[in-house]
Amino acid sequence: MTKQVKTAISPTRNEDYPEWYQQVIKASDLAERSPVRGCMVIKPWGYALWENIVHAMDNLFKATGVKNAYFPLFIPLSFLEKEAEHVEGFAKECAVVTHHRLEKGKSGRLEPAGPLAEPLVVRPTSETIIGDSFSRWVSSYRDLPILINQWANVVRWEMRTRMFLRTSEFLWQEGHTVHATAEEARERTRMMLDVYTTCVEDYLAMPVIRGRKSPAERFPGAVDTLSIETMMQDRKALQSGTSHFLGQNFARASEIKFQSAAETEEYAWTTSWGSSTRMIGGIIMTHGDDDGIILPPKVASAHVVLLPIFRKSEDRGSVMDFTEKLARELKAKTYHHRKVVVEIDDREIGGARGWDWVKKGIPLRVEIGPRDIAQHSLFVGRRDQAPNEKKAIDRDQFVAEITDILDEIQENLFQRALAYRKQHTVAIEDKKTFYEYFTPPNGEKPEIHGGFAVSGWCGSDECESKIKEDLAVTIRCIPFESENVKGRCIYCGKDSDSQVIYAKAY
Amino acid sequence: MTKQVKTAISPTRNEDYPEWYQQVIKASDLAERSPVRGCMVIKPWGYALWENIVHAMDNLFKATGVKNAYFPLFIPLSFLEKEAEHVEGFAKECAVVTHHRLEKGKSGRLEPAGPLAEPLVVRPTSETIIGDSFSRWVSSYRDLPILINQWANVVRWEMRTRMFLRTSEFLWQEGHTVHATAEEARERTRMMLDVYTTCVEDYLAMPVIRGRKSPAERFPGAVDTLSIETMMQDRKALQSGTSHFLGQNFARASEIKFQSAAETEEYAWTTSWGSSTRMIGGIIMTHGDDDGIILPPKVASAHVVLLPIFRKSEDRGSVMDFTEKLARELKAKTYHHRKVVVEIDDREIGGARGWDWVKKGIPLRVEIGPRDIAQHSLFVGRRDQAPNEKKAIDRDQFVAEITDILDEIQENLFQRALAYRKQHTVAIEDKKTFYEYFTPPNGEKPEIHGGFAVSGWCGSDECESKIKEDLAVTIRCIPFESENVKGRCIYCGKDSDSQVIYAKAY
């Protein structure tokens, strides 16, 4: 079979979706595998993207009164054990520090020495170690609320890893708040989900479904877990942020108590909420095409690359002058709270140069040759359009309109993703259709099939786990807007109080 | 003994300098000890300070072409062993991960399980793990230079810890660069020392001495270590940033090779450079007084606190309106690339409120009472002046001049620190005077004595280590400007090629 159109990434999404994902990362130079099991190296192009996400999100957090702080990397084992469900949830994936130095052993090689009296766990999340501080910070209702966020690395020892989506170490933020009442804590849980929604929809251009997790999918130790769920192009769901109402569970575990206005001693109510470098995996799989990643302009590592073209070596001086002057003007412009970031690539390597930037997903590519200069115009390619769909734009007009063009790309990416999700979200009312929907056709195993099914659920763990067992499909969330939409359970047929989103998931 | 003047911090610097340091941190709410041995919790007021330092430094790095990236937290033991001096230097203080899960043991309690085939060391620094990536990133001279920085946490298991100055985990940046020639790598080593100088002098208001380390004080594995040294108010030196020329040592260890323009295969030349949260300890001990920390305005967690005063409860509305309008106007102003940060403290707790902010080191305190409002004026206290040295300033004038006042405070802090260092830096030419200078008077052990001695050194490890043994005094650096100033070794009396800085140090 010969391909009709040559693509920059091989295999294509349809040919082999998981391998396409790995190849997109490689081709974009976002990250690479490291020799440390399950850990990745985030390369400059990927890290700049992360910095922009962090910057956007950090501003959103601070606007709600949250302040940043930093807590220890290590958690004493006894701390983790304070909340039974919590430790149960993380025990299988803990990196454990047992020694504090290296010494030459009998073999003459260095070996761990200086055993610790109590093992330390490298934080998989920080509720228990932060709770310990909170127990000291809180004594009166006047100390509340406490609104803290931490940007940090965490470690969850994963057996099967995948860059950005599931790595043993990852970068994230974890918010932790303490409140005097359950109501206020529930409001904060929801408020932070709203912040995630704004960040993921407005900055990453990924439409989300907002809802509540089923008990089986809750964070270990939480009373309630809210999440935002996004659809990838293989129609699986990616959880892109979670916000937990922890009730008084962790307050009891960590002894976070306060004297109320009525002078009674009360346990506080806490929340936690997190999002991570996994969002970068979401960007790749939401917007990427068979030519590679497409970066949403608002968080793009850079906005535009200038590609000077020298037909003859004597052109070089004048073309570079033109290019550098253009770069200066573009860099002086502001796009959504940051300066426009401009790259100049003057390598003389022919067509590979343009393709490199397509694969890196930069929103705009601008070719500048002697002829363009003569006509005072630029030859512009947009990453949300086909690689060869370039067109001439007057130079001054481009400078004047670049931020509008970037906004247009941003909006276009969001609308495309929304249309894709809508196209692959179906209401299903009977079990047979449901099972067919989630079964790859023809006994083969194409990676892309199914989608989101909106169906009833009776509320029992049993029906949920049977479906998971049969189809590897789980309840992604109970969307807020369908929490009280009556129907029948897709598995047992009993009455159901709510419609839920079923999907395969990362 | 009754004190003449009441101070906010007890003991004072003169009474007990190390305890004063701990009390300043406590009173400022910058940080607290954690239950994890040697680890600290950086509280919001301390973390905001760190964020501002990071922001300033990150911009300075990027202006020299450096890009950020992120590498694994864990280093396989075999990687650390690749450079002999390096592993020797860090083996005694490594946190070692030996297991990857927890399981219930015979006692019924959780125990480390899932032993790792090869122990992982929590990074004390990342030359070897980053070198592994560099070996893949570099193949031709065209790939060079590579200029990378990482913001990260690192762990060095310290037996005696002190908040900010020496903690088992700390936050830092580590820069790593690769070059085709020794000359270029040496230039970069020096360039990054210049960047540290700019950051520490211009932002932290701490005057530095720039120079070269003696071989005994070099980074393990380095060919040459440059440092900036600052004087604390107990006249000890604090090393506030180091920049290392690594020669080809780490390139050989990690096989970082490239094909030169002449098509020969060459080992690359590398550098590394780091600075950390220890700089916050430097701020405390450079500028702090007996009322607490004094934050340099350019990196201060906040610039100004507004303290509304309500003599009668019916004043509250009008005073708060005035205060909030003032806050809005101040927040709209820009001070050195960031908006003026304003706090409003309307707690009705009397005089303790003003003292709280003195102890937190905020540059400006503004009292706003009904009488001030009537006169359209504010009652302003500057943290670089005595707490009671407040004066009335016209409200509009204050708004117009706040950034000038902040600059004045910034400059004043720098000049005071410079004067202190000059006062306690002496050229000493004879051994007896030298020994007296560094010996606490009267057989007692007052914490504050001595200073920086500028004296000759013959270049031998022996003289250096004798002085260290006798006096706990070390060569802090060989200042660039006195590298070729002839004299005589302060210990052995032989001819010396350079004058060096001797001091006690953190």
PDB file of C-alpha atoms in Angstrom, chain B residues 90-330:
ATOM      1  CA  PHE B  90      29.287  13.094  47.900  1.00  0.00           C
ATOM      2  CA  ALA B  91      29.269   9.477  49.165  1.00  0.00           C
ATOM      3  CA  LYS B  92      29.022  10.504  52.826  1.00  0.00           C
ATOM      4  CA  GLU B  93      25.814  12.452  52.377  1.00  0.00           C
ATOM      5  CA  CYS B  94      23.646  10.514  49.923  1.00  0.00           C
ATOM      6  CA  ALA B  95      20.016   9.604  50.513  1.00  0.00           C
ATOM      7  CA  VAL B  96      19.702   6.145  48.944  1.00  0.00           C
ATOM      8  CA  VAL B  97      16.499   4.629  47.526  1.00  0.00           C
ATOM      9  CA  THR B  98      16.665   0.857  47.807  1.00  0.00           C
ATOM     10  CA  HIS B  99      13.018  -0.278  47.503  1.00  0.00           C
ATOM     11  CA  HIS B 100      10.039   0.621  45.345  1.00  0.00           C
ATOM     12  CA  ARG B 101       7.051  -0.334  47.440  1.00  0.00           C
ATOM     13  CA  LEU B 102       5.744  -0.972  50.951  1.00  0.00           C
ATOM     14  CA  GLU B 103       4.321  -4.251  52.168  1.00  0.00           C
ATOM     15  CA  LYS B 104       2.979  -5.536  55.449  1.00  0.00           C
ATOM     16  CA  GLY B 105       5.824  -7.381  57.195  1.00  0.00           C
ATOM     17  CA  LYS B 106       5.632 -10.109  59.835  1.00  0.00           C
ATOM     18  CA  SER B 107       5.002  -7.506  62.525  1.00  0.00           C
ATOM     19  CA  GLY B 108       1.916  -6.428  60.610  1.00  0.00           C
ATOM     20  CA  ARG B 109       3.503  -3.041  59.940  1.00  0.00           C
ATOM     21  CA  LEU B 110       4.479  -1.674  56.557  1.00  0.00           C
ATOM     22  CA  GLU B 111       8.061  -2.301  55.532  1.00  0.00           C
ATOM     23  CA  PRO B 112      10.143  -1.509  52.461  1.00  0.00           C
ATOM     24  CA  ALA B 113       9.635  -4.149  49.753  1.00  0.00           C
ATOM     25  CA  GLY B 114      10.507  -4.623  46.098  1.00  0.00           C
ATOM     26  CA  PRO B 115      14.292  -4.231  46.366  1.00  0.00           C
ATOM     27  CA  LEU B 116      15.892  -2.435  43.438  1.00  0.00           C
ATOM     28  CA  ALA B 117      18.553  -4.210  41.424  1.00  0.00           C
ATOM     29  CA  GLU B 118      20.676  -1.076  41.593  1.00  0.00           C
ATOM     30  CA  PRO B 119      20.321   1.506  44.373  1.00  0.00           C
ATOM     31  CA  LEU B 120      19.285   5.002  43.293  1.00  0.00           C
ATOM     32  CA  VAL B 121      20.797   8.079  44.866  1.00  0.00           C
ATOM     33  CA  VAL B 122      18.609  11.140  45.348  1.00  0.00           C
ATOM     34  CA  ARG B 123      20.553  13.769  43.372  1.00  0.00           C
ATOM     35  CA  PRO B 124      23.023  15.763  45.468  1.00  0.00           C
ATOM     36  CA  THR B 125      23.901  17.539  42.197  1.00  0.00           C
ATOM     37  CA  SER B 126      23.293  16.395  38.623  1.00  0.00           C
ATOM     38  CA  GLU B 127      26.539  16.417  36.634  1.00  0.00           C
ATOM     39  CA  THR B 128      26.453  12.676  35.992  1.00  0.00           C
ATOM     40  CA  ILE B 129      22.765  12.276  35.109  1.00  0.00           C
ATOM     41  CA  ILE B 130      22.768  15.388  32.923  1.00  0.00           C
ATOM     42  CA  GLY B 131      26.061  14.281  31.382  1.00  0.00           C
ATOM     43  CA  ASP B 132      24.300  11.133  30.249  1.00  0.00           C
ATOM     44  CA  SER B 133      21.790  13.218  28.289  1.00  0.00           C
ATOM     45  CA  PHE B 134      24.527  15.465  26.945  1.00  0.00           C
ATOM     46  CA  SER B 135      26.338  12.421  25.566  1.00  0.00           C
ATOM     47  CA  ARG B 136      23.262  11.834  23.379  1.00  0.00           C
ATOM     48  CA  TRP B 137      22.682  15.489  22.515  1.00  0.00           C
ATOM     49  CA  VAL B 138      26.180  16.187  21.282  1.00  0.00           C
ATOM     50  CA  SER B 139      27.689  14.638  18.208  1.00  0.00           C
ATOM     51  CA  SER B 140      29.107  17.502  16.166  1.00  0.00           C
ATOM     52  CA  TYR B 141      30.720  20.850  16.947  1.00  0.00           C
ATOM     53  CA  ARG B 142      27.570  22.299  15.371  1.00  0.00           C
ATOM     54  CA  ASP B 143      25.579  21.078  18.404  1.00  0.00           C
ATOM     55  CA  LEU B 144      27.714  23.233  20.702  1.00  0.00           C
ATOM     56  CA  PRO B 145      27.514  25.121  22.954  1.00  0.00           C
ATOM     57  CA  ILE B 146      24.735  23.553  25.003  1.00  0.00           C
ATOM     58  CA  LEU B 147      23.542  25.895  27.731  1.00  0.00           C
ATOM     59  CA  ILE B 148      21.147  24.322  30.228  1.00  0.00           C
ATOM     60  CA  ASN B 149      19.803  25.238  33.626  1.00  0.00           C
ATOM     61  CA  GLN B 150      17.631  23.257  36.003  1.00  0.00           C
ATOM     62  CA  TRP B 151      15.566  24.567  38.949  1.00  0.00           C
ATOM     63  CA  ALA B 152      15.296  21.655  41.325  1.00  0.00           C
ATOM     64  CA  ASN B 153      15.446  20.201  44.803  1.00  0.00           C
ATOM     65  CA  VAL B 154      18.597  18.345  45.829  1.00  0.00           C
ATOM     66  CA  VAL B 155      19.485  16.283  48.882  1.00  0.00           C
ATOM     67  CA  ARG B 156      22.733  16.200  50.816  1.00  0.00           C
ATOM     68  CA  TRP B 157      22.388  14.359  54.079  1.00  0.00           C
ATOM     69  CA  GLU B 158      23.865  16.778  56.594  1.00  0.00           C
ATOM     70  CA  MET B 159      24.605  15.818  60.166  1.00  0.00           C
ATOM     71  CA  ARG B 160      24.395  19.371  61.501  1.00  0.00           C
ATOM     72  CA  THR B 161      21.747  21.437  59.812  1.00  0.00           C
ATOM     73  CA  ARG B 162      20.706  25.065  60.013  1.00  0.00           C
ATOM     74  CA  MET B 163      17.689  26.504  58.262  1.00  0.00           C
ATOM     75  CA  PHE B 164      18.460  27.893  54.792  1.00  0.00           C
ATOM     76  CA  LEU B 165      22.233  27.582  55.315  1.00  0.00           C
ATOM     77  CA  ARG B 166      22.611  23.840  55.485  1.00  0.00           C
ATOM     78  CA  THR B 167      19.584  21.580  55.122  1.00  0.00           C
ATOM     79  CA  SER B 168      19.326  18.005  53.943  1.00  0.00           C
ATOM     80  CA  GLU B 169      16.996  19.020  51.136  1.00  0.00           C
ATOM     81  CA  PHE B 170      17.297  22.414  49.538  1.00  0.00           C
ATOM     82  CA  LEU B 171      16.054  24.230  46.459  1.00  0.00           C
ATOM     83  CA  TRP B 172      18.569  25.467  43.964  1.00  0.00           C
ATOM     84  CA  GLN B 173      19.450  25.952  40.353  1.00  0.00           C
ATOM     85  CA  GLU B 174      22.234  24.099  38.660  1.00  0.00           C
ATOM     86  CA  GLY B 175      23.536  25.210  35.311  1.00  0.00           C
ATOM     87  CA  HIS B 176      25.369  22.809  33.015  1.00  0.00           C
ATOM     88  CA  THR B 177      27.046  23.786  29.783  1.00  0.00           C
ATOM     89  CA  VAL B 178      29.066  21.998  27.098  1.00  0.00           C
ATOM     90  CA  HIS B 179      31.640  23.654  24.859  1.00  0.00           C
ATOM     91  CA  ALA B 180      33.995  22.813  22.030  1.00  0.00           C
ATOM     92  CA  THR B 181      37.012  24.511  23.576  1.00  0.00           C
ATOM     93  CA  ALA B 182      38.511  24.967  27.022  1.00  0.00           C
ATOM     94  CA  GLU B 183      38.686  28.702  26.441  1.00  0.00           C
ATOM     95  CA  GLU B 184      34.971  29.007  25.741  1.00  0.00           C
ATOM     96  CA  ALA B 185      34.106  26.879  28.776  1.00  0.00           C
ATOM     97  CA  ARG B 186      36.340  29.055  30.980  1.00  0.00           C
ATOM     98  CA  GLU B 187      34.630  32.161  29.617  1.00  0.00           C
ATOM     99  CA  ARG B 188      31.221  30.712  30.456  1.00  0.00           C
ATOM    100  CA  THR B 189      32.410  29.805  33.967  1.00  0.00           C
ATOM    101  CA  ARG B 190      33.377  33.414  34.505  1.00  0.00           C
ATOM    102  CA  MET B 191      30.262  34.771  32.781  1.00  0.00           C
ATOM    103  CA  MET B 192      27.972  32.889  35.165  1.00  0.00           C
ATOM    104  CA  LEU B 193      29.960  34.183  38.129  1.00  0.00           C
ATOM    105  CA  ASP B 194      29.219  37.647  36.720  1.00  0.00           C
ATOM    106  CA  VAL B 195      25.519  36.764  36.601  1.00  0.00           C
ATOM    107  CA  TYR B 196      25.619  35.656  40.246  1.00  0.00           C
ATOM    108  CA  THR B 197      27.393  38.875  41.128  1.00  0.00           C
ATOM    109  CA  THR B 198      24.660  40.926  39.456  1.00  0.00           C
ATOM    110  CA  CYS B 199      21.930  38.970  41.174  1.00  0.00           C
ATOM    111  CA  VAL B 200      23.487  39.029  44.651  1.00  0.00           C
ATOM    112  CA  GLU B 201      24.713  42.630  44.568  1.00  0.00           C
ATOM    113  CA  ASP B 202      21.907  44.316  42.611  1.00  0.00           C
ATOM    114  CA  TYR B 203      18.947  42.297  43.889  1.00  0.00           C
ATOM    115  CA  LEU B 204      19.972  40.954  47.303  1.00  0.00           C
ATOM    116  CA  ALA B 205      22.020  44.076  48.111  1.00  0.00           C
ATOM    117  CA  MET B 206      24.915  41.913  49.306  1.00  0.00           C
ATOM    118  CA  PRO B 207      28.401  43.041  48.246  1.00  0.00           C
ATOM    119  CA  VAL B 208      30.534  40.154  47.026  1.00  0.00           C
ATOM    120  CA  ILE B 209      34.206  39.287  46.675  1.00  0.00           C
ATOM    121  CA  ARG B 210      34.863  37.368  43.495  1.00  0.00           C
ATOM    122  CA  GLY B 211      37.644  34.914  43.182  1.00  0.00           C
ATOM    123  CA  ARG B 212      39.049  31.463  42.699  1.00  0.00           C
ATOM    124  CA  LYS B 213      38.911  28.631  45.242  1.00  0.00           C
ATOM    125  CA  SER B 214      42.070  26.918  46.458  1.00  0.00           C
ATOM    126  CA  PRO B 215      42.340  23.271  45.280  1.00  0.00           C
ATOM    127  CA  ALA B 216      41.209  21.998  48.702  1.00  0.00           C
ATOM    128  CA  GLU B 217      37.951  23.941  48.461  1.00  0.00           C
ATOM    129  CA  ARG B 218      37.089  22.981  44.879  1.00  0.00           C
ATOM    130  CA  PHE B 219      33.907  21.225  43.825  1.00  0.00           C
ATOM    131  CA  PRO B 220      34.606  17.461  43.711  1.00  0.00           C
ATOM    132  CA  GLY B 221      35.704  16.727  40.149  1.00  0.00           C
ATOM    133  CA  ALA B 222      36.250  20.344  39.043  1.00  0.00           C
ATOM    134  CA  VAL B 223      39.434  21.728  37.505  1.00  0.00           C
ATOM    135  CA  ASP B 224      38.681  25.204  38.793  1.00  0.00           C
ATOM    136  CA  THR B 225      35.989  26.616  41.091  1.00  0.00           C
ATOM    137  CA  LEU B 226      35.090  30.302  41.161  1.00  0.00           C
ATOM    138  CA  SER B 227      32.912  31.752  43.903  1.00  0.00           C
ATOM    139  CA  ILE B 228      31.327  34.856  45.258  1.00  0.00           C
ATOM    140  CA  GLU B 229      31.910  35.356  48.984  1.00  0.00           C
ATOM    141  CA  THR B 230      29.837  37.614  51.206  1.00  0.00           C
ATOM    142  CA  MET B 231      30.418  38.744  54.795  1.00  0.00           C
ATOM    143  CA  MET B 232      27.767  38.042  57.410  1.00  0.00           C
ATOM    144  CA  GLN B 233      27.330  40.194  60.528  1.00  0.00           C
ATOM    145  CA  ASP B 234      29.253  37.704  62.655  1.00  0.00           C
ATOM    146  CA  ARG B 235      32.056  38.408  60.156  1.00  0.00           C
ATOM    147  CA  LYS B 236      32.018  34.871  58.803  1.00  0.00           C
ATOM    148  CA  ALA B 237      32.012  34.303  55.069  1.00  0.00           C
ATOM    149  CA  LEU B 238      29.046  32.841  53.232  1.00  0.00           C
ATOM    150  CA  GLN B 239      29.703  31.365  49.815  1.00  0.00           C
ATOM    151  CA  SER B 240      26.703  32.605  47.818  1.00  0.00           C
ATOM    152  CA  GLY B 241      27.262  31.059  44.408  1.00  0.00           C
ATOM    153  CA  THR B 242      29.889  28.910  42.704  1.00  0.00           C
ATOM    154  CA  SER B 243      30.827  28.385  39.081  1.00  0.00           C
ATOM    155  CA  HIS B 244      32.969  25.428  38.072  1.00  0.00           C
ATOM    156  CA  PHE B 245      35.197  24.813  35.089  1.00  0.00           C
ATOM    157  CA  LEU B 246      35.079  21.018  34.861  1.00  0.00           C
ATOM    158  CA  GLY B 247      37.678  20.612  32.127  1.00  0.00           C
ATOM    159  CA  GLN B 248      37.123  17.318  30.343  1.00  0.00           C
ATOM    160  CA  ASN B 249      36.652  15.322  33.567  1.00  0.00           C
ATOM    161  CA  PHE B 250      32.912  14.889  33.325  1.00  0.00           C
ATOM    162  CA  ALA B 251      32.974  14.687  29.533  1.00  0.00           C
ATOM    163  CA  ARG B 252      35.281  11.665  29.860  1.00  0.00           C
ATOM    164  CA  ALA B 253      33.139  10.185  32.628  1.00  0.00           C
ATOM    165  CA  SER B 254      29.930  10.550  30.597  1.00  0.00           C
ATOM    166  CA  GLU B 255      31.435  10.116  27.115  1.00  0.00           C
ATOM    167  CA  ILE B 256      30.428  13.573  25.867  1.00  0.00           C
ATOM    168  CA  LYS B 257      32.282  13.572  22.571  1.00  0.00           C
ATOM    169  CA  PHE B 258      31.922  15.539  19.358  1.00  0.00           C
ATOM    170  CA  GLN B 259      33.305  15.635  15.878  1.00  0.00           C
ATOM    171  CA  SER B 260      35.290  18.827  15.434  1.00  0.00           C
ATOM    172  CA  ALA B 261      35.296  21.054  12.339  1.00  0.00           C
ATOM    173  CA  ALA B 262      38.536  19.265  11.422  1.00  0.00           C
ATOM    174  CA  GLU B 263      36.641  15.953  11.669  1.00  0.00           C
ATOM    175  CA  THR B 264      38.543  14.667  14.681  1.00  0.00           C
ATOM    176  CA  GLU B 265      36.687  13.188  17.630  1.00  0.00           C
ATOM    177  CA  GLU B 266      37.141  15.265  20.785  1.00  0.00           C
ATOM    178  CA  TYR B 267      35.933  15.211  24.371  1.00  0.00           C
ATOM    179  CA  ALA B 268      33.888  18.294  25.152  1.00  0.00           C
ATOM    180  CA  TRP B 269      34.599  20.852  27.879  1.00  0.00           C
ATOM    181  CA  THR B 270      31.923  21.389  30.497  1.00  0.00           C
ATOM    182  CA  THR B 271      30.973  23.811  33.247  1.00  0.00           C
ATOM    183  CA  SER B 272      28.484  23.773  36.089  1.00  0.00           C
ATOM    184  CA  TRP B 273      27.287  26.533  38.415  1.00  0.00           C
ATOM    185  CA  GLY B 274      24.858  26.669  41.293  1.00  0.00           C
ATOM    186  CA  SER B 275      23.129  28.842  43.826  1.00  0.00           C
ATOM    187  CA  SER B 276      20.469  27.959  46.351  1.00  0.00           C
ATOM    188  CA  THR B 277      17.988  28.871  49.075  1.00  0.00           C
ATOM    189  CA  ARG B 278      21.094  29.421  51.190  1.00  0.00           C
ATOM    190  CA  MET B 279      21.041  32.956  49.731  1.00  0.00           C
ATOM    191  CA  ILE B 280      18.032  33.599  51.979  1.00  0.00           C
ATOM    192  CA  GLY B 281      20.215  32.804  54.979  1.00  0.00           C
ATOM    193  CA  GLY B 282      22.639  35.342  53.514  1.00  0.00           C
ATOM    194  CA  ILE B 283      19.957  38.031  53.323  1.00  0.00           C
ATOM    195  CA  ILE B 284      19.046  37.438  56.965  1.00  0.00           C
ATOM    196  CA  MET B 285      22.628  37.621  58.205  1.00  0.00           C
ATOM    197  CA  THR B 286      23.728  40.500  55.966  1.00  0.00           C
ATOM    198  CA  HIS B 287      20.873  42.922  56.550  1.00  0.00           C
ATOM    199  CA  GLY B 288      18.995  41.712  59.641  1.00  0.00           C
ATOM    200  CA  ASP B 289      19.088  43.729  62.841  1.00  0.00           C
ATOM    201  CA  ASP B 290      17.923  43.116  66.399  1.00  0.00           C
ATOM    202  CA  ASP B 291      14.329  43.661  65.258  1.00  0.00           C
ATOM    203  CA  GLY B 292      14.492  40.920  62.633  1.00  0.00           C
ATOM    204  CA  ILE B 293      15.078  40.420  58.925  1.00  0.00           C
ATOM    205  CA  ILE B 294      15.213  43.352  56.499  1.00  0.00           C
ATOM    206  CA  LEU B 295      14.113  42.402  53.002  1.00  0.00           C
ATOM    207  CA  PRO B 296      15.864  44.069  50.068  1.00  0.00           C
ATOM    208  CA  PRO B 297      13.018  45.800  48.169  1.00  0.00           C
ATOM    209  CA  LYS B 298      13.875  44.289  44.772  1.00  0.00           C
ATOM    210  CA  VAL B 299      13.162  40.745  46.010  1.00  0.00           C
ATOM    211  CA  ALA B 300      10.917  41.497  48.992  1.00  0.00           C
ATOM    212  CA  SER B 301       7.916  39.179  49.431  1.00  0.00           C
ATOM    213  CA  ALA B 302       5.856  42.388  49.563  1.00  0.00           C
ATOM    214  CA  HIS B 303       6.893  46.036  49.380  1.00  0.00           C
ATOM    215  CA  VAL B 304       4.524  47.862  51.630  1.00  0.00           C
ATOM    216  CA  VAL B 305       1.938  47.108  54.300  1.00  0.00           C
ATOM    217  CA  LEU B 306      -0.980  49.434  54.931  1.00  0.00           C
ATOM    218  CA  LEU B 307      -2.066  49.575  58.567  1.00  0.00           C
ATOM    219  CA  PRO B 308      -5.471  51.254  58.930  1.00  0.00           C
ATOM    220  CA  ILE B 309      -6.148  52.626  62.406  1.00  0.00           C
ATOM    221  CA  PHE B 310      -9.682  52.859  63.764  1.00  0.00           C
ATOM    222  CA  ARG B 311      -9.902  55.000  66.893  1.00  0.00           C
ATOM    223  CA  LYS B 312     -13.685  54.659  66.877  1.00  0.00           C
ATOM    224  CA  SER B 313     -15.676  51.941  65.156  1.00  0.00           C
ATOM    225  CA  GLU B 314     -17.516  54.510  63.049  1.00  0.00           C
ATOM    226  CA  ASP B 315     -14.159  55.424  61.449  1.00  0.00           C
ATOM    227  CA  ARG B 316     -13.789  51.983  59.968  1.00  0.00           C
ATOM    228  CA  GLY B 317     -15.669  52.525  56.714  1.00  0.00           C
ATOM    229  CA  SER B 318     -13.936  55.731  55.700  1.00  0.00           C
ATOM    230  CA  VAL B 319     -10.481  54.557  56.782  1.00  0.00           C
ATOM    231  CA  MET B 320     -10.848  51.295  54.862  1.00  0.00           C
ATOM    232  CA  ASP B 321     -12.083  53.121  51.747  1.00  0.00           C
ATOM    233  CA  PHE B 322      -9.065  55.400  51.878  1.00  0.00           C
ATOM    234  CA  THR B 323      -6.772  52.404  52.468  1.00  0.00           C
ATOM    235  CA  GLU B 324      -8.157  50.346  49.636  1.00  0.00           C
ATOM    236  CA  LYS B 325      -8.006  53.210  47.174  1.00  0.00           C
ATOM    237  CA  LEU B 326      -4.397  53.805  48.167  1.00  0.00           C
ATOM    238  CA  ALA B 327      -3.648  50.083  47.744  1.00  0.00           C
ATOM    239  CA  ARG B 328      -5.093  50.100  44.227  1.00  0.00           C
ATOM    240  CA  GLU B 329      -2.941  53.040  43.201  1.00  0.00           C
ATOM    241  CA  LEU B 330       0.197  51.509  44.668  1.00  0.00           C
TER     242      LEU B 330
END
